[in-house]
Coordinates of N, CA and C in Angstrom, one line a residue:
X2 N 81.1 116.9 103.8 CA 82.3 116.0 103.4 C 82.1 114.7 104.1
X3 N 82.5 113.4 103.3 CA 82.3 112.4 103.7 C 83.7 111.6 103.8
X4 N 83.9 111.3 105.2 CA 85.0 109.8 105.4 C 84.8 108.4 105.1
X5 N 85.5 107.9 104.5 CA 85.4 106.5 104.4 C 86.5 105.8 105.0
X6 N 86.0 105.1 106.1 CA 87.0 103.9 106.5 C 86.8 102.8 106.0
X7 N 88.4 102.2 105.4 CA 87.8 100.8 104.3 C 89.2 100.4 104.3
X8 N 89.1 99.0 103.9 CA 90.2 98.3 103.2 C 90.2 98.2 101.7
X9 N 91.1 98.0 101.1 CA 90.9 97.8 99.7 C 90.4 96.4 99.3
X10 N 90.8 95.5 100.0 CA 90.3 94.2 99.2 C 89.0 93.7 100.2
X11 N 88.3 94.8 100.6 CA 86.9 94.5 101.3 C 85.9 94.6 100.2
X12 N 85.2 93.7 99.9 CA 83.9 93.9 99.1 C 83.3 94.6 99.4
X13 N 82.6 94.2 100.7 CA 81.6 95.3 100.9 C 82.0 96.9 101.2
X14 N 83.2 97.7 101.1 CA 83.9 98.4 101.1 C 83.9 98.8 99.3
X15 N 84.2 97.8 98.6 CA 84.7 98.3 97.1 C 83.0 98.6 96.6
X16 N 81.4 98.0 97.0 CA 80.1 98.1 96.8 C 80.1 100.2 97.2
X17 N 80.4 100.3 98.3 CA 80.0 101.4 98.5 C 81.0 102.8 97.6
X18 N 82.1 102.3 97.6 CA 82.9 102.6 96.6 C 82.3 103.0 94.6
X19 N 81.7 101.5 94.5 CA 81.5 102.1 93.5 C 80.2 102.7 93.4
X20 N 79.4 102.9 94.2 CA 78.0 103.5 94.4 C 78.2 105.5 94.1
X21 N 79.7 105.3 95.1 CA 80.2 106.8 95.4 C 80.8 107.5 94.0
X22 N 81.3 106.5 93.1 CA 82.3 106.9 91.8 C 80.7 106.8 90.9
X23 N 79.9 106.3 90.7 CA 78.5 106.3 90.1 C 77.6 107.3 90.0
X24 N 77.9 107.8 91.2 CA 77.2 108.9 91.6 C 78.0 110.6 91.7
X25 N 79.5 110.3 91.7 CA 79.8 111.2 92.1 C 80.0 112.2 93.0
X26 N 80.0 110.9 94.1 CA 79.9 111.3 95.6 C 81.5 111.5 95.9
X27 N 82.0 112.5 96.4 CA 82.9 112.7 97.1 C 83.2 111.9 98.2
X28 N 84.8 110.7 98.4 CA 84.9 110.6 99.7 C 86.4 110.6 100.1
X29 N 86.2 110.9 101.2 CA 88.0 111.2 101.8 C 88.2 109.6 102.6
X30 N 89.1 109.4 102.1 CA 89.3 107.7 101.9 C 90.7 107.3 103.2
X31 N 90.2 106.6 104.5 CA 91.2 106.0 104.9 C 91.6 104.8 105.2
X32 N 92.3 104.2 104.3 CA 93.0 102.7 104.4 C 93.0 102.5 106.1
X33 N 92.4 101.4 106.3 CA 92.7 101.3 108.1 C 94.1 100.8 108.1
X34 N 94.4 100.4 107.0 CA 96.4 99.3 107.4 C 97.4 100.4 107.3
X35 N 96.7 101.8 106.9 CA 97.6 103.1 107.1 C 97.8 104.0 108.0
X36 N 98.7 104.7 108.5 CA 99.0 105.1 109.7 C 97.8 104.7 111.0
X37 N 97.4 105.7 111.2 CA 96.7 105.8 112.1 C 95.1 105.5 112.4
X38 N 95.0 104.9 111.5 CA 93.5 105.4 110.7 C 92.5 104.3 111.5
X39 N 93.3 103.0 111.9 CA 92.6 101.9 112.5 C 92.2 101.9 113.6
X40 N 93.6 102.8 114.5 CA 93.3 103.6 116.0 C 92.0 105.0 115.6
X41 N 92.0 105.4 115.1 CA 90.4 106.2 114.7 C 89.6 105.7 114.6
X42 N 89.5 105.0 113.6 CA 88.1 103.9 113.6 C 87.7 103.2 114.9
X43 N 88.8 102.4 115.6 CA 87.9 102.1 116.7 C 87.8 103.3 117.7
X44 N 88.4 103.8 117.9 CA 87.8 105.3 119.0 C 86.8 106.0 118.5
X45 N 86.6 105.8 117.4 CA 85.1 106.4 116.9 C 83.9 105.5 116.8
X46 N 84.1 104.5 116.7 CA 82.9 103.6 116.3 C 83.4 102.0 117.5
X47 N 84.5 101.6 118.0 CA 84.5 100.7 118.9 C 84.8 99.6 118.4
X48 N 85.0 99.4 117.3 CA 85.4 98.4 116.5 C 85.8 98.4 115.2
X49 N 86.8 97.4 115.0 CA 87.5 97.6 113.4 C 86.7 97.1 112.0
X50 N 85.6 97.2 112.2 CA 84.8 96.9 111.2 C 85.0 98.1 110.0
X51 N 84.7 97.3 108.7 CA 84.7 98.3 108.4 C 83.8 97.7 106.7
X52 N 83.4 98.4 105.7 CA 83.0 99.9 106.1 C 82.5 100.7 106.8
X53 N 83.0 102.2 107.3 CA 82.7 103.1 108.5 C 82.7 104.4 107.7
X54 N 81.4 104.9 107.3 CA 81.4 106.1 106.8 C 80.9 107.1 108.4
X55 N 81.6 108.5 108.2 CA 81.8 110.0 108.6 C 81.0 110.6 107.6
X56 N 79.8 111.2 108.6 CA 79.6 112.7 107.8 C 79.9 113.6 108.2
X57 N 80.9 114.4 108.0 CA 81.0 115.9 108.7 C 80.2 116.8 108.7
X58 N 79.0 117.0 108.1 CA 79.0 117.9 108.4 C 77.4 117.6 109.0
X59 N 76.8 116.3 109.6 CA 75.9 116.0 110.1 C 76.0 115.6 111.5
X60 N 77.1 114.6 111.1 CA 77.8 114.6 112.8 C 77.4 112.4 112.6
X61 N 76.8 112.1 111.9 CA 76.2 110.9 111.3 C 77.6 109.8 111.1
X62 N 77.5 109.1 111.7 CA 78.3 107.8 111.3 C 77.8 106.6 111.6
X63 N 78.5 105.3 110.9 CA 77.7 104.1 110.7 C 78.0 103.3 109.9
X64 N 78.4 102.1 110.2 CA 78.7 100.9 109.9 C 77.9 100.3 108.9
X65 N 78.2 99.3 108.0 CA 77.0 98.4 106.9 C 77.2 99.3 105.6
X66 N 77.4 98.2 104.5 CA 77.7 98.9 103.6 C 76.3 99.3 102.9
X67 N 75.2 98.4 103.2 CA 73.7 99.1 102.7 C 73.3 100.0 103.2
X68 N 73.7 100.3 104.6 CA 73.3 101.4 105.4 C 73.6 102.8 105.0
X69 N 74.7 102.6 104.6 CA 76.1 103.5 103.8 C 75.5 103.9 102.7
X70 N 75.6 103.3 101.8 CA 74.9 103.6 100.6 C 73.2 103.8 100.4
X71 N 72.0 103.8 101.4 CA 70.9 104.0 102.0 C 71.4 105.7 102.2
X72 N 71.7 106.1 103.2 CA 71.9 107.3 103.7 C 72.6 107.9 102.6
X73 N 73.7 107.7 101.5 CA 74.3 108.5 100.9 C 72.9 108.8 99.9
X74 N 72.0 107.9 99.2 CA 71.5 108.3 98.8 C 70.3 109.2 99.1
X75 N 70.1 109.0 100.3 CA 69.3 109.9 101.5 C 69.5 111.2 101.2
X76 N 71.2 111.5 100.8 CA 71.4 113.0 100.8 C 71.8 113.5 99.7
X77 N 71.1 112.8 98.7 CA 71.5 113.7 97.3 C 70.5 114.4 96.5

């Protein structure tokens, strides 16, 4: 399962986005301007940057939206 930390009017956010709808990649999607999601992002990664994909079940996270979309395609 994969997390996505993103804003909606982030480009480089809406790139990995549509890489994941293209593909058919599943992602569980958290708006950082929503609850709590911004305090997670930096306790997990140290800064509000974002895009910030989670892999659950690799343990793998990482900032850059080419990196993001590099590794997603890494695992298909």
């Amino acid at each position: 399962m994969y997390t996505l930390y993103y804003m909606p009017a982030c480009p480089y956010c809406q790139k990995v986005l549509a890489f994941a709808q293209e593909n058919d990649i599943e992602l569980t999607l958290k708006d950082i301007h929503e609850g709590d999601h911004q305090a997670d992002l930096v306790a997990r990664g140290g800064k509000k940057t974002v895009p910030y994909l989670v892999d659950d079940t690799t343990g793998q996270e990482m900032y850059e939206s080419m990196d993001i979309i590099n590794y997603l395609k890494s695992q298909m």
